[in-house]
């Protein structure tokens, strides 16, 4: 499955690129590429538990191909930790595959890879 990511300071970009490298999957930046097939979205949480505008705009156009969502965040944000994943999952009716602190851990990457492995 295609990996589409949005990243401001690089945590999500590094996570998406690591996953894509392990899988041999295609990875695209939502700011510059259009998805031509079903994708897993990896994004971050901004504002106070919000979906970044760049991600929101991308989903408005390409939400029909979205199959799952991962959000990065920071534990520092408490109840709003990685909340963008919940907002997107509810709006587009897709699973929250993972919520990760910053760039995520090896366990987070294993979880995402396991989910991707279950997809056809
Ligand atoms: C202005 C600002 C607001 C943020 N708000 C949240 C938030 O509400 N919840 C959260 O979990 N993380 C929040 N974060 C943390 C980022 O989501 C986190 O650092 C993430 O790893 C950034 O991903 P990136 O490096 O790919 O841009 C915020 C960061 C900034 C700079």
Coordinates of C-alpha atoms and ligand atoms in Angstrom, one line a residue:
X1 CA 0.0 0.0 0.0
X2 CA 1.1 3.5 -0.7
X3 CA 2.3 5.6 2.2
X4 CA 1.3 9.3 2.2
X5 CA 2.8 11.5 4.8
X6 CA 2.6 15.1 6.1
X7 CA 5.4 16.4 8.2
X8 CA 6.5 19.8 9.5
X9 CA 9.7 19.1 11.4
X10 CA 10.7 15.7 10.0
X11 CA 9.5 13.1 12.6
X12 CA 6.7 11.8 10.4
X13 CA 8.8 12.0 7.2
X14 CA 11.5 9.9 8.8
X15 CA 9.0 7.4 10.1
X16 CA 7.3 7.1 6.7
X17 CA 10.6 6.7 4.9
X18 CA 11.8 4.0 7.3
X19 CA 8.6 2.0 6.9
X20 CA 8.7 2.4 3.1
X21 CA 12.3 1.3 3.1
X22 CA 11.5 -1.9 5.1
X23 CA 8.5 -2.7 2.9
X24 CA 9.8 -1.5 -0.5
X25 CA 6.6 0.6 -0.6
X26 CA 6.1 3.9 -2.4
X27 CA 6.1 7.0 -0.1
X28 CA 4.7 10.4 -1.1
X29 CA 4.5 13.8 0.5
X30 CA 0.9 15.1 0.7
X31 CA 2.1 18.6 -0.1
X32 CA 3.5 17.7 -3.5
X33 CA 2.0 14.4 -4.7
X34 CA -1.4 13.0 -5.5
X35 CA -2.2 9.4 -4.5
X36 CA -3.1 7.2 -7.4
X37 CA -4.1 4.3 -5.2
X38 CA -5.3 3.4 -1.7
X39 CA -3.0 4.7 1.0
X40 CA -2.1 4.8 4.7
X41 CA -1.8 8.4 5.9
X42 CA 0.9 9.3 8.3
X43 CA 0.5 12.8 9.8
X44 CA 1.1 14.8 12.9
X45 CA -1.1 16.8 15.4
X46 CA -1.0 20.5 15.5
X47 CA -2.7 23.4 17.2
X48 CA -4.5 21.9 20.2
X49 CA -5.3 18.3 19.1
X50 CA -5.9 19.5 15.5
X51 CA -5.4 18.1 12.0
X52 CA -2.8 20.2 10.1
X53 CA -4.4 22.3 7.3
X54 CA -2.2 20.7 4.7
X55 CA -3.5 17.2 5.7
X56 CA -7.1 18.5 5.9
X57 CA -6.9 19.9 2.4
X58 CA -5.3 16.7 1.0
X59 CA -8.1 14.6 2.6
X60 CA -10.8 16.8 1.2
X61 CA -9.6 15.8 -2.2
X62 CA -8.3 12.3 -1.7
X63 CA -10.2 11.0 1.3
X64 CA -11.9 8.3 -0.7
X65 CA -8.6 6.4 -1.1
X66 CA -7.7 6.6 2.6
X67 CA -7.5 3.2 4.3
X68 CA -6.0 4.0 7.7
X69 CA -4.2 6.7 9.7
X70 CA -1.2 7.1 11.9
X71 CA -0.6 10.3 13.8
X72 CA 2.5 11.5 15.5
X73 CA 2.3 13.8 18.5
X74 CA 4.0 14.4 21.7
X75 CA 3.1 13.0 25.2
X76 CA 3.5 16.5 26.4
X77 CA 0.0 17.2 25.0
X78 CA -1.9 14.9 27.4
X79 CA -5.5 14.3 26.3
X80 CA -4.7 15.8 22.9
X81 CA -1.9 13.4 22.2
X82 CA -1.8 12.5 18.5
X83 CA -5.5 13.4 18.4
X84 CA -5.5 14.1 14.7
X85 CA -5.7 10.3 14.2
X86 CA -9.0 10.1 16.1
X87 CA -10.4 13.1 14.2
X88 CA -9.5 11.7 10.8
X89 CA -10.6 8.1 11.7
X90 CA -14.0 9.4 12.8
X91 CA -14.5 11.6 9.8
X92 CA -13.4 9.1 7.1
X93 CA -14.3 5.9 8.9
X94 CA -10.9 4.3 8.8
X95 CA -8.9 2.6 11.6
X96 CA -6.4 4.4 13.8
X97 CA -3.4 2.2 13.0
X98 CA -1.1 3.9 15.5
X99 CA -0.5 7.0 17.6
X100 CA 3.2 7.6 18.1
X101 CA 5.3 9.9 20.2
X102 CA 7.6 12.0 17.9
X103 CA 9.2 9.6 15.4
X104 CA 7.8 6.5 17.1
X105 CA 9.6 3.4 18.5
X106 CA 10.6 0.1 17.0
X107 CA 7.3 -1.3 18.5
X108 CA 5.3 1.4 16.7
X109 CA 6.9 0.6 13.4
X110 CA 6.3 -3.1 14.0
X111 CA 2.6 -2.4 14.7
X112 CA 2.2 -0.4 11.5
X113 CA 4.1 -3.0 9.4
X114 CA 1.8 -5.7 10.9
X115 CA -1.3 -3.7 9.8
X116 CA 0.1 -3.1 6.4
X117 CA 0.9 -6.8 6.1
X118 CA -2.8 -7.6 6.7
X119 CA -4.0 -5.4 3.8
X120 CA -4.4 -6.7 0.4
Ligands
LIG1 C1 2.5 24.4 17.6 C2 2.5 22.9 17.9 C3 1.3 22.3 18.3 C4 1.3 21.0 18.6 N1 0.1 20.4 19.1 C5 0.1 19.1 19.4 C6 -1.1 18.5 20.0 O1 -2.1 19.1 20.2 N2 -1.0 17.1 20.3 C7 0.1 16.4 20.1 O2 0.1 15.2 20.4 N3 1.3 16.9 19.5 C8 1.3 18.3 19.2 N4 2.4 18.8 18.7 C9 3.6 18.0 18.5 C10 3.8 17.4 17.1 O3 2.6 16.8 16.7 C11 5.0 16.4 17.1 O4 6.2 17.1 17.4 C12 5.1 15.7 15.8 O5 6.1 14.6 16.0 C13 5.5 16.6 14.7 O6 5.7 15.8 13.5 P1 6.7 16.3 12.4 O7 8.1 16.4 12.9 O8 6.6 15.3 11.3 O9 6.2 17.6 11.9 C14 2.5 20.2 18.4 C15 3.6 20.8 17.9 C16 3.6 22.2 17.7 C17 4.9 22.8 17.2

